[in-house]
PDB file of C-alpha atoms in Angstrom:
ATOM      1  CA  MET A  25     -21.772 -15.401  -0.877  1.00 56.00           C
ATOM      2  CA  ASP A  26     -23.007 -12.051  -2.177  1.00 64.00           C
ATOM      3  CA  VAL A  27     -21.178 -11.185  -5.344  1.00 67.00           C
ATOM      4  CA  ASN A  28     -19.867  -7.694  -3.808  1.00 75.00           C
ATOM      5  CA  GLU A  29     -18.446  -9.735  -0.753  1.00 77.00           C
ATOM      6  CA  LEU A  30     -16.902 -12.209  -3.111  1.00 82.00           C
ATOM      7  CA  PHE A  31     -15.225  -9.517  -5.188  1.00 87.00           C
ATOM      8  CA  TRP A  32     -13.817  -7.695  -2.202  1.00 83.00           C
ATOM      9  CA  GLN A  33     -12.544 -10.890  -0.609  1.00 84.00           C
ATOM     10  CA  ALA A  34     -10.701 -12.103  -3.787  1.00 89.00           C
ATOM     11  CA  SER A  35      -7.092 -12.087  -4.205  1.00 89.00           C
ATOM     12  CA  ILE A  36      -5.489  -9.628  -6.599  1.00 91.00           C
ATOM     13  CA  HIS A  37      -4.685 -12.718  -8.815  1.00 93.00           C
ATOM     14  CA  ASP A  38      -8.502 -13.788  -9.060  1.00 94.00           C
ATOM     15  CA  ILE A  39      -9.596 -10.022  -9.584  1.00 95.00           C
ATOM     16  CA  LYS A  40      -7.315  -9.799 -12.545  1.00 95.00           C
ATOM     17  CA  LYS A  41      -8.648 -13.060 -13.991  1.00 95.00           C
ATOM     18  CA  GLY A  42     -12.221 -11.860 -13.202  1.00 95.00           C
ATOM     19  CA  TYR A  43     -13.346 -15.140 -11.798  1.00 95.00           C
ATOM     20  CA  LYS A  44     -12.886 -17.463  -8.704  1.00 93.00           C
ATOM     21  CA  ASP A  45     -12.142 -21.159  -9.153  1.00 94.00           C
ATOM     22  CA  GLU A  46     -14.481 -22.718  -6.630  1.00 92.00           C
ATOM     23  CA  THR A  47     -15.112 -26.553  -5.788  1.00 91.00           C
ATOM     24  CA  THR A  48     -17.837 -27.197  -8.150  1.00 95.00           C
ATOM     25  CA  HIS A  49     -17.887 -23.985 -10.641  1.00 95.00           C
ATOM     26  CA  PHE A  50     -16.229 -20.821 -11.581  1.00 95.00           C
ATOM     27  CA  THR A  51     -17.928 -17.699 -10.308  1.00 94.00           C
ATOM     28  CA  CYS A  52     -17.601 -14.452 -12.245  1.00 94.00           C
ATOM     29  CA  LEU A  53     -16.439 -11.828  -9.853  1.00 93.00           C
ATOM     30  CA  LEU A  54     -17.915  -9.111 -11.873  1.00 92.00           C
ATOM     31  CA  CYS A  55     -21.466 -10.276 -11.991  1.00 90.00           C
ATOM     32  CA  GLY A  56     -21.759 -13.495 -10.236  1.00 89.00           C
ATOM     33  CA  GLU A  57     -22.457 -15.709 -13.042  1.00 91.00           C
ATOM     34  CA  LYS A  58     -21.640 -19.396 -12.271  1.00 93.00           C
ATOM     35  CA  ILE A  59     -20.232 -21.797 -14.846  1.00 95.00           C
ATOM     36  CA  GLU A  60     -20.483 -25.458 -13.480  1.00 95.00           C
ATOM     37  CA  LYS A  61     -17.400 -27.568 -14.133  1.00 94.00           C
ATOM     38  CA  GLY A  62     -17.506 -30.851 -15.734  1.00 93.00           C
ATOM     39  CA  ILE A  63     -19.698 -29.605 -18.675  1.00 94.00           C
ATOM     40  CA  ILE A  64     -18.951 -28.807 -22.157  1.00 95.00           C
ATOM     41  CA  TYR A  65     -20.692 -25.480 -23.299  1.00 95.00           C
ATOM     42  CA  PRO A  66     -21.514 -24.973 -26.975  1.00 94.00           C
ATOM     43  CA  HIS A  67     -21.731 -21.480 -28.400  1.00 91.00           C
ATOM     44  CA  GLU A  68     -21.946 -20.303 -31.796  1.00 90.00           C
ATOM     45  CA  GLY A  69     -20.472 -23.461 -33.270  1.00 91.00           C
ATOM     46  CA  VAL A  70     -17.634 -23.636 -30.727  1.00 92.00           C
ATOM     47  CA  LEU A  71     -17.403 -26.224 -27.789  1.00 95.00           C
ATOM     48  CA  TYR A  72     -15.914 -24.743 -24.540  1.00 95.00           C
ATOM     49  CA  GLU A  73     -14.898 -26.435 -21.369  1.00 96.00           C
ATOM     50  CA  ALA A  74     -15.843 -24.729 -18.046  1.00 96.00           C
ATOM     51  CA  GLU A  75     -12.892 -22.510 -17.675  1.00 96.00           C
ATOM     52  CA  LYS A  76     -12.786 -21.391 -21.105  1.00 96.00           C
ATOM     53  CA  PHE A  77     -16.403 -20.610 -21.161  1.00 96.00           C
ATOM     54  CA  ILE A  78     -16.198 -18.288 -17.953  1.00 96.00           C
ATOM     55  CA  GLN A  79     -13.395 -16.524 -19.854  1.00 96.00           C
ATOM     56  CA  HIS A  80     -15.625 -16.186 -22.876  1.00 96.00           C
ATOM     57  CA  HIS A  81     -18.239 -14.852 -20.546  1.00 95.00           C
ATOM     58  CA  ILE A  82     -16.264 -12.197 -19.408  1.00 96.00           C
ATOM     59  CA  THR A  83     -14.949 -10.889 -22.973  1.00 95.00           C
ATOM     60  CA  SER A  84     -18.485 -11.142 -24.153  1.00 94.00           C
ATOM     61  CA  THR A  85     -20.352  -9.677 -21.370  1.00 93.00           C
ATOM     62  CA  HIS A  86     -17.808  -7.246 -19.697  1.00 94.00           C
ATOM     63  CA  GLN A  87     -15.371  -6.514 -22.526  1.00 94.00           C
ATOM     64  CA  SER A  88     -12.594  -7.194 -20.389  1.00 95.00           C
ATOM     65  CA  VAL A  89     -11.742  -7.115 -16.662  1.00 95.00           C
ATOM     66  CA  PHE A  90      -9.796  -4.103 -17.287  1.00 96.00           C
ATOM     67  CA  HIS A  91     -12.576  -2.119 -18.805  1.00 95.00           C
ATOM     68  CA  TYR A  92     -14.949  -3.355 -15.992  1.00 93.00           C
ATOM     69  CA  LEU A  93     -12.551  -2.185 -13.190  1.00 94.00           C
ATOM     70  CA  ASN A  94     -12.003   0.894 -15.162  1.00 93.00           C
ATOM     71  CA  GLY A  95     -15.622   1.679 -15.139  1.00 90.00           C
ATOM     72  CA  LEU A  96     -16.189   1.399 -11.588  1.00 88.00           C
ATOM     73  CA  ASN A  97     -17.064   4.549  -9.667  1.00 83.00           C
ATOM     74  CA  LYS A  98     -13.983   6.874  -9.015  1.00 82.00           C
ATOM     75  CA  LYS A  99     -14.387   6.180  -5.276  1.00 78.00           C
ATOM     76  CA  MET A 100     -13.666   2.503  -5.860  1.00 83.00           C
ATOM     77  CA  THR A 101     -10.622   2.971  -8.216  1.00 87.00           C
ATOM     78  CA  GLY A 102      -9.075   6.242  -6.757  1.00 86.00           C
ATOM     79  CA  LEU A 103      -9.057   7.504 -10.288  1.00 88.00           C
ATOM     80  CA  THR A 104     -10.407  10.847 -11.771  1.00 88.00           C
ATOM     81  CA  ASP A 105     -12.464  10.607 -14.881  1.00 88.00           C
ATOM     82  CA  HIS A 106      -9.362  12.018 -16.869  1.00 87.00           C
ATOM     83  CA  GLN A 107      -7.113   9.419 -15.500  1.00 89.00           C
ATOM     84  CA  SER A 108      -9.495   6.582 -16.332  1.00 91.00           C
ATOM     85  CA  HIS A 109      -9.686   7.675 -19.904  1.00 91.00           C
ATOM     86  CA  ILE A 110      -5.966   7.941 -20.179  1.00 91.00           C
ATOM     87  CA  LEU A 111      -5.611   4.593 -18.545  1.00 92.00           C
ATOM     88  CA  ARG A 112      -7.953   3.118 -21.045  1.00 92.00           C
ATOM     89  CA  LEU A 113      -5.976   4.489 -23.993  1.00 91.00           C
ATOM     90  CA  PHE A 114      -2.832   3.054 -22.739  1.00 91.00           C
ATOM     91  CA  TYR A 115      -4.548  -0.254 -22.191  1.00 92.00           C
ATOM     92  CA  GLU A 116      -6.033  -0.174 -25.796  1.00 91.00           C
ATOM     93  CA  GLY A 117      -2.278   0.467 -27.084  1.00 91.00           C
ATOM     94  CA  LYS A 118      -3.024   3.867 -28.640  1.00 88.00           C
ATOM     95  CA  THR A 119       0.003   5.606 -29.828  1.00 86.00           C
ATOM     96  CA  ASP A 120       1.224   8.920 -28.463  1.00 84.00           C
ATOM     97  CA  GLN A 121      -0.138  10.579 -31.664  1.00 84.00           C
ATOM     98  CA  GLU A 122      -3.587   8.913 -31.346  1.00 87.00           C
ATOM     99  CA  MET A 123      -3.746   9.900 -27.764  1.00 87.00           C
ATOM    100  CA  LYS A 124      -2.882  13.352 -28.397  1.00 86.00           C
ATOM    101  CA  GLU A 125      -5.772  13.616 -30.959  1.00 85.00           C
ATOM    102  CA  GLU A 126      -8.225  12.192 -28.743  1.00 87.00           C
ATOM    103  CA  LEU A 127      -7.334  13.929 -25.525  1.00 86.00           C
ATOM    104  CA  GLU A 128      -6.896  17.259 -27.761  1.00 84.00           C
ATOM    105  CA  ILE A 129      -3.544  18.143 -26.453  1.00 80.00           C
ATOM    106  CA  GLY A 130      -0.552  19.416 -28.109  1.00 73.00           C
ATOM    107  CA  SER A 131       2.520  17.892 -26.686  1.00 79.00           C
ATOM    108  CA  ALA A 132       3.954  14.374 -26.377  1.00 77.00           C
ATOM    109  CA  ALA A 133       5.562  15.437 -23.199  1.00 83.00           C
ATOM    110  CA  THR A 134       2.216  15.635 -21.656  1.00 85.00           C
ATOM    111  CA  ILE A 135       1.515  11.996 -22.510  1.00 85.00           C
ATOM    112  CA  ARG A 136       4.834  11.158 -20.897  1.00 84.00           C
ATOM    113  CA  HIS A 137       3.778  12.949 -17.715  1.00 86.00           C
ATOM    114  CA  HIS A 138       0.689  11.127 -17.465  1.00 86.00           C
ATOM    115  CA  ARG A 139       2.602   7.940 -17.856  1.00 86.00           C
ATOM    116  CA  PHE A 140       4.952   8.803 -15.019  1.00 89.00           C
ATOM    117  CA  ALA A 141       1.980  10.077 -12.883  1.00 88.00           C
ATOM    118  CA  LEU A 142       0.227   6.644 -13.229  1.00 90.00           C
ATOM    119  CA  LYS A 143       3.497   4.821 -12.390  1.00 90.00           C
ATOM    120  CA  GLU A 144       3.735   6.957  -9.422  1.00 92.00           C
ATOM    121  CA  LYS A 145       0.200   6.099  -8.276  1.00 90.00           C
ATOM    122  CA  GLU A 146       1.220   2.380  -8.839  1.00 92.00           C
ATOM    123  CA  ARG A 147       4.087   2.648  -6.517  1.00 93.00           C
ATOM    124  CA  GLN A 148       1.862   4.460  -3.849  1.00 93.00           C
ATOM    125  CA  ALA A 149      -0.804   1.705  -4.290  1.00 91.00           C
ATOM    126  CA  LYS A 150       1.603  -1.210  -3.747  1.00 92.00           C
ATOM    127  CA  THR A 151       3.197   0.477  -0.579  1.00 94.00           C
ATOM    128  CA  PHE A 152      -0.394   1.062   0.838  1.00 91.00           C
ATOM    129  CA  LEU A 153      -1.596  -2.412   0.129  1.00 89.00           C
ATOM    130  CA  ALA A 154       1.563  -3.798   1.862  1.00 90.00           C
ATOM    131  CA  MET A 155       0.884  -1.596   4.893  1.00 90.00           C
ATOM    132  CA  MET A 156      -2.720  -2.695   5.137  1.00 85.00           C
ATOM    133  CA  GLU A 157      -1.636  -6.387   4.821  1.00 84.00           C
ATOM    134  CA  LEU A 158       0.722  -5.727   7.898  1.00 86.00           C
ATOM    135  CA  LEU A 159      -2.016  -3.899   9.623  1.00 83.00           C
ATOM    136  CA  LYS A 160      -4.442  -6.867   9.275  1.00 77.00           C
ATOM    137  CA  GLU A 161      -1.658  -9.329  10.453  1.00 77.00           C
ATOM    138  CA  GLN A 162      -0.976  -7.109  13.408  1.00 75.00           C
ATOM    139  CA  ASN A 163      -4.741  -6.742  14.273  1.00 69.00           C
ATOM    140  CA  GLN A 164      -6.075 -10.209  13.856  1.00 63.00           C
ATOM    141  CA  LYS A 165      -9.254  -9.705  16.033  1.00 60.00           C
ATOM    142  CA  GLU A 166     -10.032  -6.352  14.139  1.00 58.00           C
ATOM    143  CA  GLU A 167     -13.819  -6.548  13.246  1.00 60.00           C
ATOM    144  CA  SER A 168     -14.718  -6.765   9.516  1.00 71.00           C
ATOM    145  CA  PHE A 169     -16.752  -4.222   7.652  1.00 67.00           C
ATOM    146  CA  VAL A 170     -19.465  -4.956   5.397  1.00 67.00           C
ATOM    147  CA  PRO A 171     -18.325  -4.924   1.697  1.00 63.00           C
ATOM    148  CA  ILE A 172     -19.329  -2.084  -0.280  1.00 66.00           C
ATOM    149  CA  HIS A 173     -21.448  -2.844  -3.316  1.00 64.00           C
ATOM    150  CA  LYS A 174     -19.504  -2.023  -6.504  1.00 61.00           C
ATOM    151  CA  THR A 175     -22.395   0.035  -8.002  1.00 67.00           C
ATOM    152  CA  ALA A 176     -22.738   2.429  -5.036  1.00 68.00           C
ATOM    153  CA  THR A 177     -23.307   5.933  -6.370  1.00 64.00           C
ATOM    154  CA  MET A 178     -21.385   7.813  -3.472  1.00 65.00           C
ATOM    155  CA  VAL A 179     -18.965   6.219  -1.145  1.00 61.00           C
ATOM    156  CA  ASP A 180     -18.533   7.941   2.217  1.00 63.00           C
ATOM    157  CA  GLU A 181     -18.475   7.336   6.012  1.00 66.00           C
ATOM    158  CA  ARG A 182     -22.058   6.120   5.591  1.00 66.00           C
ATOM    159  CA  TYR A 183     -20.665   2.715   4.554  1.00 69.00           C
ATOM    160  CA  ASP A 184     -18.472   2.310   7.724  1.00 72.00           C
ATOM    161  CA  VAL A 185     -20.589  -0.508   9.012  1.00 77.00           C
ATOM    162  CA  THR A 186     -19.225  -3.577  10.734  1.00 78.00           C
ATOM    163  CA  ILE A 187     -20.811  -6.892  10.230  1.00 81.00           C
ATOM    164  CA  SER A 188     -22.031  -7.119  13.991  1.00 83.00           C
ATOM    165  CA  GLU A 189     -23.436  -3.509  13.628  1.00 85.00           C
ATOM    166  CA  GLU A 190     -25.410  -4.539  10.403  1.00 85.00           C
ATOM    167  CA  GLN A 191     -26.727  -7.551  12.245  1.00 87.00           C
ATOM    168  CA  GLN A 192     -27.902  -5.587  15.239  1.00 88.00           C
ATOM    169  CA  LEU A 193     -29.486  -3.015  12.923  1.00 86.00           C
ATOM    170  CA  LEU A 194     -31.336  -5.754  10.743  1.00 88.00           C
ATOM    171  CA  GLU A 195     -32.678  -7.285  14.036  1.00 89.00           C
ATOM    172  CA  LYS A 196     -33.994  -3.998  15.241  1.00 89.00           C
ATOM    173  CA  HIS A 197     -35.573  -2.851  12.028  1.00 87.00           C
ATOM    174  CA  PHE A 198     -36.929  -6.264  10.849  1.00 89.00           C
ATOM    175  CA  PRO A 199     -38.074  -7.747  14.134  1.00 87.00           C
ATOM    176  CA  HIS A 200     -39.880 -10.609  12.452  1.00 87.00           C
ATOM    177  CA  GLY A 201     -37.097 -11.332   9.954  1.00 86.00           C
ATOM    178  CA  ILE A 202     -35.716 -10.017   6.808  1.00 86.00           C
ATOM    179  CA  GLY A 203     -38.523  -9.732   4.038  1.00 82.00           C
ATOM    180  CA  LYS A 204     -41.172  -9.329   6.764  1.00 88.00           C
ATOM    181  CA  GLU A 205     -42.680  -6.028   7.699  1.00 89.00           C
ATOM    182  CA  LEU A 206     -40.149  -3.299   8.228  1.00 89.00           C
ATOM    183  CA  ALA A 207     -40.731  -1.576  11.641  1.00 83.00           C
ATOM    184  CA  ARG A 208     -39.937   1.858  10.216  1.00 85.00           C
ATOM    185  CA  PHE A 209     -37.612   3.207   7.513  1.00 88.00           C
ATOM    186  CA  PRO A 210     -34.761   4.898   9.263  1.00 87.00           C
ATOM    187  CA  LYS A 211     -33.500   8.525   8.969  1.00 87.00           C
ATOM    188  CA  ARG A 212     -29.934   7.962   9.474  1.00 87.00           C
ATOM    189  CA  GLU A 213     -28.110   7.458   5.950  1.00 86.00           C
ATOM    190  CA  LYS A 214     -25.977   4.482   7.406  1.00 86.00           C
ATOM    191  CA  HIS A 215     -28.931   2.795   8.636  1.00 88.00           C
ATOM    192  CA  LYS A 216     -30.596   3.209   5.197  1.00 89.00           C
ATOM    193  CA  ILE A 217     -27.970   1.624   3.447  1.00 89.00           C
ATOM    194  CA  VAL A 218     -28.044  -1.508   5.674  1.00 90.00           C
ATOM    195  CA  ILE A 219     -31.934  -1.833   5.051  1.00 91.00           C
ATOM    196  CA  LEU A 220     -31.772  -1.224   1.389  1.00 92.00           C
ATOM    197  CA  ARG A 221     -28.870  -3.757   1.060  1.00 90.00           C
ATOM    198  CA  ALA A 222     -30.995  -6.408   2.912  1.00 91.00           C
ATOM    199  CA  ILE A 223     -33.998  -5.585   0.724  1.00 93.00           C
ATOM    200  CA  THR A 224     -31.906  -5.866  -2.367  1.00 92.00           C
ATOM    201  CA  LYS A 225     -30.899  -9.519  -1.391  1.00 89.00           C
ATOM    202  CA  LEU A 226     -34.623 -10.412  -1.883  1.00 91.00           C
ATOM    203  CA  PHE A 227     -34.356  -9.992  -5.517  1.00 92.00           C
ATOM    204  CA  ASP A 228     -33.050 -12.517  -7.913  1.00 90.00           C
ATOM    205  CA  GLU A 229     -29.927 -11.091  -9.628  1.00 85.00           C
ATOM    206  CA  ALA A 230     -30.818 -12.969 -12.783  1.00 86.00           C
ATOM    207  CA  ASN A 231     -34.218 -11.594 -13.212  1.00 91.00           C
ATOM    208  CA  ARG A 232     -35.546  -8.485 -14.725  1.00 93.00           C
ATOM    209  CA  TYR A 233     -38.627  -7.295 -12.976  1.00 93.00           C
ATOM    210  CA  SER A 234     -41.684  -5.102 -14.152  1.00 93.00           C
ATOM    211  CA  GLU A 235     -42.563  -2.336 -11.896  1.00 93.00           C
ATOM    212  CA  LYS A 236     -45.556  -4.096 -10.856  1.00 93.00           C
ATOM    213  CA  GLU A 237     -43.348  -7.166  -9.883  1.00 93.00           C
ATOM    214  CA  LEU A 238     -40.952  -5.158  -7.991  1.00 93.00           C
ATOM    215  CA  ASN A 239     -43.661  -3.255  -5.947  1.00 92.00           C
ATOM    216  CA  ALA A 240     -45.243  -6.622  -5.076  1.00 93.00           C
ATOM    217  CA  ILE A 241     -41.956  -7.651  -3.482  1.00 93.00           C
ATOM    218  CA  ILE A 242     -41.480  -4.384  -1.545  1.00 93.00           C
ATOM    219  CA  GLN A 243     -44.973  -3.522  -0.476  1.00 92.00           C
ATOM    220  CA  PRO A 244     -45.281  -6.268   2.160  1.00 91.00           C
ATOM    221  CA  ILE A 245     -42.162  -4.844   3.675  1.00 92.00           C
ATOM    222  CA  TYR A 246     -43.005  -1.218   3.821  1.00 91.00           C
ATOM    223  CA  GLU A 247     -46.254   0.607   3.076  1.00 90.00           C
ATOM    224  CA  ASP A 248     -44.435   3.328   1.165  1.00 92.00           C
ATOM    225  CA  TYR A 249     -42.943   1.014  -1.604  1.00 91.00           C
ATOM    226  CA  VAL A 250     -42.358   3.870  -4.076  1.00 93.00           C
ATOM    227  CA  LEU A 251     -39.994   5.576  -1.382  1.00 93.00           C
ATOM    228  CA  ILE A 252     -38.058   2.212  -1.021  1.00 93.00           C
ATOM    229  CA  ARG A 253     -38.052   1.825  -4.772  1.00 94.00           C
ATOM    230  CA  ARG A 254     -36.628   5.284  -5.344  1.00 93.00           C
ATOM    231  CA  TYR A 255     -33.982   5.031  -2.715  1.00 92.00           C
ATOM    232  CA  LEU A 256     -32.773   1.496  -4.156  1.00 93.00           C
ATOM    233  CA  ILE A 257     -32.213   3.184  -7.580  1.00 92.00           C
ATOM    234  CA  GLU A 258     -30.593   6.356  -5.936  1.00 90.00           C
ATOM    235  CA  TYR A 259     -28.149   4.427  -3.876  1.00 88.00           C
ATOM    236  CA  GLY A 260     -27.229   2.346  -6.733  1.00 88.00           C
ATOM    237  CA  PHE A 261     -28.593  -1.142  -5.760  1.00 90.00           C
ATOM    238  CA  ILE A 262     -30.860  -1.472  -8.717  1.00 92.00           C
ATOM    239  CA  ASP A 263     -31.213  -0.023 -12.111  1.00 91.00           C
ATOM    240  CA  ARG A 264     -34.139   0.560 -14.596  1.00 92.00           C
ATOM    241  CA  THR A 265     -34.967   1.250 -18.221  1.00 93.00           C
ATOM    242  CA  ASP A 266     -35.501   4.951 -18.989  1.00 90.00           C
ATOM    243  CA  ASP A 267     -39.324   4.179 -19.496  1.00 89.00           C
ATOM    244  CA  GLY A 268     -39.441   2.182 -16.132  1.00 87.00           C
ATOM    245  CA  SER A 269     -40.580  -1.009 -17.913  1.00 90.00           C
ATOM    246  CA  ALA A 270     -37.761  -3.161 -16.452  1.00 93.00           C
ATOM    247  CA  TYR A 271     -35.883  -3.130 -13.010  1.00 93.00           C
ATOM    248  CA  TRP A 272     -32.733  -5.347 -12.152  1.00 93.00           C
ATOM    249  CA  VAL A 273     -30.154  -5.669  -9.400  1.00 90.00           C
ATOM    250  CA  LYS A 274     -27.149  -3.708 -10.572  1.00 87.00           C
ATOM    251  CA  LYS A 275     -23.688  -5.778 -10.634  1.00 78.00           C
TER     252      LYS A 275
END
């Protein structure tokens, strides 16, 4: 299962942990890393059983689940940049005085106001989550939407694509199958995202590609591979080094 889909289908409990307990392995919900069960993993002179090692992976790779979530696009978190900053300071245990200095504000009352505002947002989120759960129970036949990739640069109505709609678009634009020649690159934004998502799945998330290697995968799909490569970066599906020497799937 795609790591974005796995993330959005996970329970709050699993998202808080940052990983999902599956039959034969633990899967990091933040990047898709898999740790096989039943194996002892040595690291820097310490031996870890599988679940401890996935926890170590999260702290060493992502700092913490909180920091990873707090760093997501504000369309994903519903927080402004300022609120994300304040929330991080609270999480890191900063005193009111330290927060005043870092935020360059003059009153402790402002800090208290921010605490209250975030608590209010928490209550609103709980209420909304409960309503959405009730809505899903009421509408069991409601069609599912394709999960939005967590690294999307801008989230809007372009991502309102159902699973059946996505399948129809893929069959239309890839008449010979995904990975084969693209009939044409669509103009509609929603259709572009569907095509780019499908192309991204052709890359190995664990690999770093040179520009030549990336082009070699894209060119058989579409003649203007530079256009596809640019859109993959623009829409947050892949990232690259500043000098363009390496490309990889964003997680």
